[in-house]
JSON list of C-alpha atoms in Angstrom, two decimals:
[
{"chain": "A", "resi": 1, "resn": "UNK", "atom": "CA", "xyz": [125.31, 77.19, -46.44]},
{"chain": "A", "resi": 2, "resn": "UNK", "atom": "CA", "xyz": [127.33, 74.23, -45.04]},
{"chain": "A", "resi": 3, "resn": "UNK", "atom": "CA", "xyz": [128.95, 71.22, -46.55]},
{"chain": "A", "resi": 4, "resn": "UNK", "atom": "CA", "xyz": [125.78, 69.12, -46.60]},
{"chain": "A", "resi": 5, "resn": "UNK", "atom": "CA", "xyz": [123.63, 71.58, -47.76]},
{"chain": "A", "resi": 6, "resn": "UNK", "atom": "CA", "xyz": [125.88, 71.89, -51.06]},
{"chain": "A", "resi": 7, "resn": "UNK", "atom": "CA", "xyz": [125.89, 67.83, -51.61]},
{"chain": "A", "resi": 8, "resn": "UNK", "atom": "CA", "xyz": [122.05, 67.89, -51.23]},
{"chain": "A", "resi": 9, "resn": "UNK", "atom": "CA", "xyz": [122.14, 70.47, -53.75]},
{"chain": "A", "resi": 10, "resn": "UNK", "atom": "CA", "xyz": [124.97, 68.88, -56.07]},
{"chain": "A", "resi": 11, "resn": "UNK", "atom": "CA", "xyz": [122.59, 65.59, -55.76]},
{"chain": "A", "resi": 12, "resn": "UNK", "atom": "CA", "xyz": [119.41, 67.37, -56.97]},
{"chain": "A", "resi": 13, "resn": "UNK", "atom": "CA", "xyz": [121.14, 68.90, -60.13]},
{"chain": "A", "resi": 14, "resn": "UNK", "atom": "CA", "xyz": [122.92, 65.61, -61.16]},
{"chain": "A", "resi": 15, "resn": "UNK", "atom": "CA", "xyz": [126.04, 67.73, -62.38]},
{"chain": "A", "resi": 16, "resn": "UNK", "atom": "CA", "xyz": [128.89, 65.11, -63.69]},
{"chain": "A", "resi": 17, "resn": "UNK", "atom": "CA", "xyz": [131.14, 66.79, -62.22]},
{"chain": "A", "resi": 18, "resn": "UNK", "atom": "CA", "xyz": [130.38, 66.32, -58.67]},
{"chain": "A", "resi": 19, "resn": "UNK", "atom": "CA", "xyz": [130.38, 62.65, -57.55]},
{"chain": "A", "resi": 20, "resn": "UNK", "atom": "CA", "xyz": [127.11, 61.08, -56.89]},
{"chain": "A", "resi": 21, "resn": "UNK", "atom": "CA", "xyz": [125.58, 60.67, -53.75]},
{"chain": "A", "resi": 22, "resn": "UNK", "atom": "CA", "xyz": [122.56, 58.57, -53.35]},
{"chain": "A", "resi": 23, "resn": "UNK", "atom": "CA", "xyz": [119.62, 59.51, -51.09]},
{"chain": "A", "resi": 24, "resn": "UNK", "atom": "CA", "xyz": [121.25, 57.15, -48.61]},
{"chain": "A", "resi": 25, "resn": "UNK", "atom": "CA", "xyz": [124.55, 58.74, -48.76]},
{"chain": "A", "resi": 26, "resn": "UNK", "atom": "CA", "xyz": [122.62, 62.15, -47.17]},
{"chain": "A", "resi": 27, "resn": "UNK", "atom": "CA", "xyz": [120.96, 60.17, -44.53]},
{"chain": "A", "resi": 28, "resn": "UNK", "atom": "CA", "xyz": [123.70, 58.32, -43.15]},
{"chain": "A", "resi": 29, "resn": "UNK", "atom": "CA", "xyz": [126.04, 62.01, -43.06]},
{"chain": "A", "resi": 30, "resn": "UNK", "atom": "CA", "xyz": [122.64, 63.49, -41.01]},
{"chain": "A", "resi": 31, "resn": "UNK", "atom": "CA", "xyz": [122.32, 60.37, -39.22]},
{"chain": "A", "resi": 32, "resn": "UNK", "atom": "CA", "xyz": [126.29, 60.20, -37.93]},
{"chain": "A", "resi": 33, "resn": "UNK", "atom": "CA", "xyz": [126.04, 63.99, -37.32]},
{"chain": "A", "resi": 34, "resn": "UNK", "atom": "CA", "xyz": [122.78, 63.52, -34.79]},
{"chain": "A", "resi": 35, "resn": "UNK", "atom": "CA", "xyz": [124.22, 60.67, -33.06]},
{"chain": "A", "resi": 36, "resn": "UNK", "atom": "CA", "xyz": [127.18, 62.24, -32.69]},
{"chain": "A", "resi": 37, "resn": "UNK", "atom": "CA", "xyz": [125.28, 65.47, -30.94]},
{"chain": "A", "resi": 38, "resn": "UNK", "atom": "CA", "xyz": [122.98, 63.14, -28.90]},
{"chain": "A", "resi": 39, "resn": "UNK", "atom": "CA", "xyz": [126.17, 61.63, -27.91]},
{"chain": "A", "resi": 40, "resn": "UNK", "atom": "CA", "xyz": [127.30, 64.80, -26.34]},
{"chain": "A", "resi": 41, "resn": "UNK", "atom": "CA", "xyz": [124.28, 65.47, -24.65]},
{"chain": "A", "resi": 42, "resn": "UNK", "atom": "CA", "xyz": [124.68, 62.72, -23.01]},
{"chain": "A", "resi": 43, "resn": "UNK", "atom": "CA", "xyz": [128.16, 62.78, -21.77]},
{"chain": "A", "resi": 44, "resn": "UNK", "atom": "CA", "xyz": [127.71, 66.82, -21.04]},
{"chain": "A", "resi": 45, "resn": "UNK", "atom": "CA", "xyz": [124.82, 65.92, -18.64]},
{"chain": "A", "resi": 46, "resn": "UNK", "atom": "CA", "xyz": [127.17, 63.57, -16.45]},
{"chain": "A", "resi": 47, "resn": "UNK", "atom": "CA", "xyz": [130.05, 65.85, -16.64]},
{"chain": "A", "resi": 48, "resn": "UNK", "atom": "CA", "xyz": [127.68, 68.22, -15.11]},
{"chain": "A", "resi": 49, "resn": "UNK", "atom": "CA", "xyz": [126.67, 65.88, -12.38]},
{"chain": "A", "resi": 50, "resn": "UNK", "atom": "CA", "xyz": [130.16, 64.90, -11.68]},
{"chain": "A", "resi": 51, "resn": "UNK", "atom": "CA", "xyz": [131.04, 69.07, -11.29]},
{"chain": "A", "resi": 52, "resn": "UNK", "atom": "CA", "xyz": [127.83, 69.66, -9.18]},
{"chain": "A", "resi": 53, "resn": "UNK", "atom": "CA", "xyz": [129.18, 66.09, -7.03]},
{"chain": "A", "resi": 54, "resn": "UNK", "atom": "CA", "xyz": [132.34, 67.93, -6.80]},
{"chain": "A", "resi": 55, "resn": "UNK", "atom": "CA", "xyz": [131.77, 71.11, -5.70]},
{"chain": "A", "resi": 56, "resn": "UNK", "atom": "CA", "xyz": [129.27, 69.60, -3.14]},
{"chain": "A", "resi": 57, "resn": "UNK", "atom": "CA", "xyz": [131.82, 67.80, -1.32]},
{"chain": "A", "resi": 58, "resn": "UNK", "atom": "CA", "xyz": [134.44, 70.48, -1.51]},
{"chain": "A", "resi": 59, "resn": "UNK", "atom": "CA", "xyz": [131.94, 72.55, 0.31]},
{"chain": "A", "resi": 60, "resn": "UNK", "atom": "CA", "xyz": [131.17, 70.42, 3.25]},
{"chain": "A", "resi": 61, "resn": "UNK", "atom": "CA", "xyz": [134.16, 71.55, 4.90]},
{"chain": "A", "resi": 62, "resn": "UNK", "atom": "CA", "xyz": [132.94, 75.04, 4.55]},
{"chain": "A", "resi": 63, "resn": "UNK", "atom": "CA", "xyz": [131.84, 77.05, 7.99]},
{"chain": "A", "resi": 64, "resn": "UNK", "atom": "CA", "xyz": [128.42, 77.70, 6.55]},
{"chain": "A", "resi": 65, "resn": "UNK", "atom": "CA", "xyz": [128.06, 74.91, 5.18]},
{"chain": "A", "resi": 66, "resn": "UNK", "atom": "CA", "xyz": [128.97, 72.66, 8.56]},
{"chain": "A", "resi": 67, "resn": "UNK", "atom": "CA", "xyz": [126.49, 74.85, 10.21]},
{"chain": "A", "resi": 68, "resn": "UNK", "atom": "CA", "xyz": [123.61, 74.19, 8.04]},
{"chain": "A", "resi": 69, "resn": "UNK", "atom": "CA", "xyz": [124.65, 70.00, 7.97]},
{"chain": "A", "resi": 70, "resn": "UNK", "atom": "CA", "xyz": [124.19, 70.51, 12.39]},
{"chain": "A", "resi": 71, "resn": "UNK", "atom": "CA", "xyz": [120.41, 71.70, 11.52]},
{"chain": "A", "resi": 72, "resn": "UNK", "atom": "CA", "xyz": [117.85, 69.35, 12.12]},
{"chain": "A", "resi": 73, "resn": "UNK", "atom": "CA", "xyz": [116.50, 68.71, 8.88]},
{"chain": "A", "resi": 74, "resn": "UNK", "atom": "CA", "xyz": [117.40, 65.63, 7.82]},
{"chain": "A", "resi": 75, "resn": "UNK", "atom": "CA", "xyz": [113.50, 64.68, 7.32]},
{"chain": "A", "resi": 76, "resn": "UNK", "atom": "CA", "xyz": [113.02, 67.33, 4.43]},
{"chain": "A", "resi": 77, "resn": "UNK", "atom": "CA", "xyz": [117.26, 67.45, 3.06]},
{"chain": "A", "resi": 78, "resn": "UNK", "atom": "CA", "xyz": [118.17, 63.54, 2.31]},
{"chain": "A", "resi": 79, "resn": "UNK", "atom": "CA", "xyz": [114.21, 62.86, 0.77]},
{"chain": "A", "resi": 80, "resn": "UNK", "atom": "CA", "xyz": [114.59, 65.98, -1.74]},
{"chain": "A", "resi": 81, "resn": "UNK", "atom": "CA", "xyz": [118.29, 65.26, -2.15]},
{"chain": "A", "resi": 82, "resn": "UNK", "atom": "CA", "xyz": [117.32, 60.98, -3.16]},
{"chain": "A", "resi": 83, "resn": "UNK", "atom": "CA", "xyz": [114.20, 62.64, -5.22]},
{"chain": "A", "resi": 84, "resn": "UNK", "atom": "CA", "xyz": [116.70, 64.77, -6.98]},
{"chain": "A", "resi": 85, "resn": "UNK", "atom": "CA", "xyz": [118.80, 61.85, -8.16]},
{"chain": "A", "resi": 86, "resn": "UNK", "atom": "CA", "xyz": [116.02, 59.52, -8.61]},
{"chain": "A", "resi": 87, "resn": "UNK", "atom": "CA", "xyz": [115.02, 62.15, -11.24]},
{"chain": "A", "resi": 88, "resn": "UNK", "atom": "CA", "xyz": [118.52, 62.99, -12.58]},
{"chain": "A", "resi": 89, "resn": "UNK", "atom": "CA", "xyz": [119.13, 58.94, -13.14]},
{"chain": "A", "resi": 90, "resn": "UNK", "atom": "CA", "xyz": [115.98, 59.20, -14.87]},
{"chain": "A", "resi": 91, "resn": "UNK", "atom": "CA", "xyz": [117.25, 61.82, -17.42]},
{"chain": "A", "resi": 92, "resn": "UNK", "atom": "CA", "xyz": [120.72, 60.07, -18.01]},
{"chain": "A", "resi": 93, "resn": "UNK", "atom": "CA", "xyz": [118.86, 56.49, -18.86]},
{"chain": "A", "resi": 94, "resn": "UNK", "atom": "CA", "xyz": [116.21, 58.57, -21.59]},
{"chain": "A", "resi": 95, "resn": "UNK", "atom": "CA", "xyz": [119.80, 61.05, -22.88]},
{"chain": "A", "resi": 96, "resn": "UNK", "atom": "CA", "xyz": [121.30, 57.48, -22.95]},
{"chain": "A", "resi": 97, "resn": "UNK", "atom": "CA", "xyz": [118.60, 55.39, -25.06]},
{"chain": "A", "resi": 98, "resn": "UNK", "atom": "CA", "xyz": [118.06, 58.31, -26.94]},
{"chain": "A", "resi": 99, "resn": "UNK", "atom": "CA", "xyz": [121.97, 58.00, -28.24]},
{"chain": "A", "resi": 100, "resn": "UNK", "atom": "CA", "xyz": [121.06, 54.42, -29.04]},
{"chain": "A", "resi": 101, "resn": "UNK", "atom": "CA", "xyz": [118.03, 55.33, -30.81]},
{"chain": "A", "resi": 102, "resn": "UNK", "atom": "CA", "xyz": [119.27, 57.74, -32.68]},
{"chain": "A", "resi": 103, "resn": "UNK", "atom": "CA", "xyz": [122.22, 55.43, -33.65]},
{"chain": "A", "resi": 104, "resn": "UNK", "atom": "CA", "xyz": [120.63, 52.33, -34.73]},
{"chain": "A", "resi": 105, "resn": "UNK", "atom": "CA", "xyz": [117.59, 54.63, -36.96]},
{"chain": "A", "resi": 106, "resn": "UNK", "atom": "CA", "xyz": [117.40, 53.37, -40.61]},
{"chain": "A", "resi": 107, "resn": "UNK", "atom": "CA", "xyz": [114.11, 55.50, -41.46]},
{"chain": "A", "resi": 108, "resn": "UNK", "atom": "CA", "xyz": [114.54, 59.50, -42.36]},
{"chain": "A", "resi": 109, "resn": "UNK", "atom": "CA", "xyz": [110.56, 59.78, -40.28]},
{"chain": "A", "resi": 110, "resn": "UNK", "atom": "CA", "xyz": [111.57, 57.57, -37.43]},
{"chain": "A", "resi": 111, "resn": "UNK", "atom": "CA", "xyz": [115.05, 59.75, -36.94]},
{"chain": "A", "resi": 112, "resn": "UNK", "atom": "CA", "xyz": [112.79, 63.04, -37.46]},
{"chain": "A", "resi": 113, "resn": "UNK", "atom": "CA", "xyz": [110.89, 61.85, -34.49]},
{"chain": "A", "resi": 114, "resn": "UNK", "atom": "CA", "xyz": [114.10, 60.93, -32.53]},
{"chain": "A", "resi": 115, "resn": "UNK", "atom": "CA", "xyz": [115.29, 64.37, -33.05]},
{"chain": "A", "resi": 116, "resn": "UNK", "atom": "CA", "xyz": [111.95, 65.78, -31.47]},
{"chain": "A", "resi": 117, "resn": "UNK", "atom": "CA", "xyz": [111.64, 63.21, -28.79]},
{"chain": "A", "resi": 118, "resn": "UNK", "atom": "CA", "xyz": [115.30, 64.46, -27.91]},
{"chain": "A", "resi": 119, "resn": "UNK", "atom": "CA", "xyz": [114.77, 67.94, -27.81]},
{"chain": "A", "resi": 120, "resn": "UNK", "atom": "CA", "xyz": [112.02, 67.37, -25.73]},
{"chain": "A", "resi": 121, "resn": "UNK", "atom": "CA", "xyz": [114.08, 65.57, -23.33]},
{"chain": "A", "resi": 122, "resn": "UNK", "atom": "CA", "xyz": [116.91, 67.85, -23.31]},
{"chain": "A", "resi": 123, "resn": "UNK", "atom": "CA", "xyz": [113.79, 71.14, -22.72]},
{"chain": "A", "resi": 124, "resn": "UNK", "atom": "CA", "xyz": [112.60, 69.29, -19.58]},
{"chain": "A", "resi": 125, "resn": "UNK", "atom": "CA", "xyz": [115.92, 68.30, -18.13]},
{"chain": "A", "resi": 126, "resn": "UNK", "atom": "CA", "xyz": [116.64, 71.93, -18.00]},
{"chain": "A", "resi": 127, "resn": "UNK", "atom": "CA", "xyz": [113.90, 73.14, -16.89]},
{"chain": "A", "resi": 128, "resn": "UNK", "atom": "CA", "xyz": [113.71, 70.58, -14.37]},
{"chain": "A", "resi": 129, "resn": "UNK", "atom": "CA", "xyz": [117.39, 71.32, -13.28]},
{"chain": "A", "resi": 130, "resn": "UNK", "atom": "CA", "xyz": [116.56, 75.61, -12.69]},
{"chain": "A", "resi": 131, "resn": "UNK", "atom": "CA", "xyz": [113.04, 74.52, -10.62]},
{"chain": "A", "resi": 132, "resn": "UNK", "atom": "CA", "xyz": [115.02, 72.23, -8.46]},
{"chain": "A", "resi": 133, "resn": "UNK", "atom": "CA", "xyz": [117.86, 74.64, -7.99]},
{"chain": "A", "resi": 134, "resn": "UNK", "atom": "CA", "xyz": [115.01, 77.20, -7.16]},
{"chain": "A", "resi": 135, "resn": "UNK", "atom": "CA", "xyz": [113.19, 74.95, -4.89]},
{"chain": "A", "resi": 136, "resn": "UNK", "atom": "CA", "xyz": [116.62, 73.55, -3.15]},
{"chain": "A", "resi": 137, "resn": "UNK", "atom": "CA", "xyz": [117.28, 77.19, -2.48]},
{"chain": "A", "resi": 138, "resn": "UNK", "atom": "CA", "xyz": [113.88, 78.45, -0.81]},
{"chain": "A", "resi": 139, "resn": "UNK", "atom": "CA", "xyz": [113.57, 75.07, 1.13]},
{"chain": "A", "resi": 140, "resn": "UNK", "atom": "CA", "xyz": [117.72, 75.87, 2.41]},
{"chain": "A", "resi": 141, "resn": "UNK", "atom": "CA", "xyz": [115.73, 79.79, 3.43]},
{"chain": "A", "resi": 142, "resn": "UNK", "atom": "CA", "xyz": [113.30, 78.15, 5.29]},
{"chain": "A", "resi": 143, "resn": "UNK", "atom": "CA", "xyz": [115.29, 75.38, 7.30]},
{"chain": "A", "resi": 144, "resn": "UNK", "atom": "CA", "xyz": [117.93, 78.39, 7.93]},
{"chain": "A", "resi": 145, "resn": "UNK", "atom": "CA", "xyz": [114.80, 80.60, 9.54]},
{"chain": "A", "resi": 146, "resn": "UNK", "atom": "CA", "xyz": [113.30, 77.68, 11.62]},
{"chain": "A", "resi": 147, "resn": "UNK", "atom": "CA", "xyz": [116.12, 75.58, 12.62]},
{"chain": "A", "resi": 148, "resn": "UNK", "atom": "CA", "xyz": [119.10, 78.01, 12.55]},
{"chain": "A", "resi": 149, "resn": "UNK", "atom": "CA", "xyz": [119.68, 79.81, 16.20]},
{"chain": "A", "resi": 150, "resn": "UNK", "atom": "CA", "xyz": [121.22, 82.83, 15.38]},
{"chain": "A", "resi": 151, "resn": "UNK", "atom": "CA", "xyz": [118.43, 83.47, 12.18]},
{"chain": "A", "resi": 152, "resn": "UNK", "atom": "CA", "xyz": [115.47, 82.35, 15.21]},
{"chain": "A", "resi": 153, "resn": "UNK", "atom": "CA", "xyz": [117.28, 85.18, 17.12]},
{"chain": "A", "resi": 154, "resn": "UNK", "atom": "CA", "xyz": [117.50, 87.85, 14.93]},
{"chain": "A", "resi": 155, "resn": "UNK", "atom": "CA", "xyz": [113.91, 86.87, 14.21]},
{"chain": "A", "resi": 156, "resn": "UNK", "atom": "CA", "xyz": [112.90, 87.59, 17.88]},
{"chain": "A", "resi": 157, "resn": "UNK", "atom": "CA", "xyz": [115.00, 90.84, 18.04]},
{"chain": "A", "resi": 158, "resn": "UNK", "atom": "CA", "xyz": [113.62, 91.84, 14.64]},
{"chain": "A", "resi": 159, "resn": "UNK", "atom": "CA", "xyz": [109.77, 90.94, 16.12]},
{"chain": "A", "resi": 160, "resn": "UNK", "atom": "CA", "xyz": [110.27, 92.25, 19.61]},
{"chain": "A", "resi": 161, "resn": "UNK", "atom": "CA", "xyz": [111.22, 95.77, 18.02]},
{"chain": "A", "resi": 162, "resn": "UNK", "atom": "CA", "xyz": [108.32, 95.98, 15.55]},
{"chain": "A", "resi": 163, "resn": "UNK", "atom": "CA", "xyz": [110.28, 95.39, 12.63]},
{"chain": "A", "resi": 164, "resn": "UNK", "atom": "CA", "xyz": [109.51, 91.49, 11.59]},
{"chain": "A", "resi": 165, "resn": "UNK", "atom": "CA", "xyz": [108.49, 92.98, 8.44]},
{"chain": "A", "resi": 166, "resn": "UNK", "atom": "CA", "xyz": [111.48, 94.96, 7.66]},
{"chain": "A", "resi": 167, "resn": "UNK", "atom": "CA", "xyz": [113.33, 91.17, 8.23]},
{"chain": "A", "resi": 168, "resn": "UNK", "atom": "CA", "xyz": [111.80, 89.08, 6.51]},
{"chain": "A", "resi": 169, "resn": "UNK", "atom": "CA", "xyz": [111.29, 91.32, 3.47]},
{"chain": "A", "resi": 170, "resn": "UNK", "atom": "CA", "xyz": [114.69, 91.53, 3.60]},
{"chain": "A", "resi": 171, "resn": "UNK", "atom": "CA", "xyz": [115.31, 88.18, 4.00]},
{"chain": "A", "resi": 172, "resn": "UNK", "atom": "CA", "xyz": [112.94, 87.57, 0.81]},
{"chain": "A", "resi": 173, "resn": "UNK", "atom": "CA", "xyz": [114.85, 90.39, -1.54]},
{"chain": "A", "resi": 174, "resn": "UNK", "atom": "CA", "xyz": [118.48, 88.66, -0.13]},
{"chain": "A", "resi": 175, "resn": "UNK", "atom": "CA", "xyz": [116.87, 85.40, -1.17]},
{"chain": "A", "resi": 176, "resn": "UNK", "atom": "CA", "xyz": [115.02, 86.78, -4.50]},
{"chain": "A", "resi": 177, "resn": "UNK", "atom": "CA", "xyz": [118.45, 88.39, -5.72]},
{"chain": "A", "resi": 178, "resn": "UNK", "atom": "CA", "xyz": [120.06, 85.51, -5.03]},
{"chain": "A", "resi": 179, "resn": "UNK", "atom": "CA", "xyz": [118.23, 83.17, -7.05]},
{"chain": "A", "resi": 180, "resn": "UNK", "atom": "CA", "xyz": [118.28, 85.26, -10.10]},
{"chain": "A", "resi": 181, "resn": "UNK", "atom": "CA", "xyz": [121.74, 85.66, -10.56]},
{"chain": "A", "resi": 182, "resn": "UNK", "atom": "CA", "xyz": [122.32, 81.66, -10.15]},
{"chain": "A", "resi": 183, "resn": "UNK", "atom": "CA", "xyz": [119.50, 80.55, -11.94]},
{"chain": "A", "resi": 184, "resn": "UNK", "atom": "CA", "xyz": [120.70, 83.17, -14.96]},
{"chain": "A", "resi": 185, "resn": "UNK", "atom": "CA", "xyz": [123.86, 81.88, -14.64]},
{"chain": "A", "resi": 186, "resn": "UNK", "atom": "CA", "xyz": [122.61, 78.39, -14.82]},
{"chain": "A", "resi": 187, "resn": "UNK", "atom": "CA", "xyz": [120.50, 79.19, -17.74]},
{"chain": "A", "resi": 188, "resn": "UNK", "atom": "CA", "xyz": [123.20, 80.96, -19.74]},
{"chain": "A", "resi": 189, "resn": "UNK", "atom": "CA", "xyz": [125.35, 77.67, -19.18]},
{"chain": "A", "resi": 190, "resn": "UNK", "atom": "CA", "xyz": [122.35, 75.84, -20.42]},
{"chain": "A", "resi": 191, "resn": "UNK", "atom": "CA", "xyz": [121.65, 78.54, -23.46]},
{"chain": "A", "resi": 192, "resn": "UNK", "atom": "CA", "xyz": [125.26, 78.25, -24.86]},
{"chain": "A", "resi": 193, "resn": "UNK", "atom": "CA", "xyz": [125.72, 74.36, -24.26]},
{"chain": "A", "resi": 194, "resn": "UNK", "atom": "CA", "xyz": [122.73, 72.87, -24.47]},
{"chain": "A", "resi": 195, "resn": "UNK", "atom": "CA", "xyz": [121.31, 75.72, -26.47]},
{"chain": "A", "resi": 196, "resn": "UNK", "atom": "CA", "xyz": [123.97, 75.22, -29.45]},
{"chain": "A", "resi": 197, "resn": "UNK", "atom": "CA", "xyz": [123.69, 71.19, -29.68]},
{"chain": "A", "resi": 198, "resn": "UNK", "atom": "CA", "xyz": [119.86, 71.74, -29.64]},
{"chain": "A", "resi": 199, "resn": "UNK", "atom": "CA", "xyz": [120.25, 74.39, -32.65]},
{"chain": "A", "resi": 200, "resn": "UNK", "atom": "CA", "xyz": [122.64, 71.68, -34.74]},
{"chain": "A", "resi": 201, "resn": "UNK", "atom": "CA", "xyz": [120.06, 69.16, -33.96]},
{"chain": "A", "resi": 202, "resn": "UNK", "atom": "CA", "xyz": [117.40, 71.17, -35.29]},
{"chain": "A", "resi": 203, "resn": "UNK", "atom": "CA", "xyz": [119.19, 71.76, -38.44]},
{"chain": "A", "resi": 204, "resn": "UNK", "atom": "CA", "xyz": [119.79, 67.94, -38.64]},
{"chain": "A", "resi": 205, "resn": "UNK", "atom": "CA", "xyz": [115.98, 68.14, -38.63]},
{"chain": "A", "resi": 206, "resn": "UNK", "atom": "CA", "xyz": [114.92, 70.59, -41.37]},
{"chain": "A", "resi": 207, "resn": "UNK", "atom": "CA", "xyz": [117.70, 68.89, -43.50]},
{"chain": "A", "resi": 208, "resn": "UNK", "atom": "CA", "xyz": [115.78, 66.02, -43.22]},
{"chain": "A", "resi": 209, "resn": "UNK", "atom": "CA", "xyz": [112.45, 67.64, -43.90]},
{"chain": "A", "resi": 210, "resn": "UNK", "atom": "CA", "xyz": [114.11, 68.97, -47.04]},
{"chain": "A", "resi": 211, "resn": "UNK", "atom": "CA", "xyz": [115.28, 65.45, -47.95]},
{"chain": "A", "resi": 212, "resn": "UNK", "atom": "CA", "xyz": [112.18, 63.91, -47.61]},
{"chain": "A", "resi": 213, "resn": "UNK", "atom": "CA", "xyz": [110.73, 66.37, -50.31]}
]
């Protein structure tokens, strides 16, 4: 049981010994604590766009990397890539407003619904994060196959001796594999960041429930 569990419990039983706090008192110590988590949310998320920014340009140097910018696939790489910020700016301005939300709440129902609205936000920011990280990956596949010389070759060579099957599958299980172990990486960052802040926020929640009986 933590600290504010014990208060709410000190409150009910009205014990002189414990000092007094007022229905009022418990709200504002849930209120602080969710603000302060939304807070984090918040800031997380653009640390994590910063790291992504990072690694992106450290990579462009990269041989593969290089190759893939010389493709011609400009038409389907720079609309996804402005989609995926347009979406991502999207997510910072509701984790933002959410903070300030949460902050400025002076109802226990109106900061109950905060708390769900954020949860919410945070569920669908994830889940848009591991579909775009799926769908940047199969579209990369597919440019690679069509665009890429030495993957059109081994296409040909691959047809020519009967085994285009054998080569794509291949290319399909390569590709499948891959995306598994990033996108469960990914969502085991998610489970223990996110995942933890979403757990305090959901106590935060049933504290409130409590206090509102």
């Amino acid at each position: 049981m933590d600290e504010l569990e014990l208060l709410k419990k000190d409150w009910k039983k009205g014990d002189d010994k414990f000092p007094k706090l007022s229905y009022n008192d418990l709200y504002q110590m849930i209120l602080k604590r969710s603000s302060s988590i939304v807070k984090w949310i918040f800031i997380i998320s653009l640390l994590e766009f910063v790291f992504w920014l990072v690694i992106s340009f450290a990579l462009k140097d990269v041989k593969g990397a290089k190759t893939f910018d010389e493709l011609n696939a400009n038409a389907i790489v720079i609309p996804l890539t402005v989609f995926g910020y347009i979406i991502l700016a999207y997510f910072f301005y509701k984790f933002y407003r959410n903070y300030k939300t949460i902050s400025v709440t002076d109802n226990a129902k109106v900061l109950m619904e905060n708390i769900l609205k954020t949860r919410r936000t945070v569920k669908q920011y994830v889940i848009y994060n591991l579909a775009y990280m799926a769908v940047g990956m199969i579209v990369g596949v597919c440019i690679e196959l069509s665009q890429d010389p030495f993957a059109i070759n081994k296409a040909h060579q691959a047809a020519a001796n009967g085994e285009a099957f054998v080569f794509y599958g291949k290319v399909i299980l390569i590709t499948a594999v891959a995306l598994v172990l990033i996108i469960g990486v990914l969502f085991l960052f998610y489970w223990l960041i996110y995942g933890l802040l979403l757990r305090k926020l959901n106590r935060n929640y049933k504290e409130l429930k409590k206090l509102e009986v």
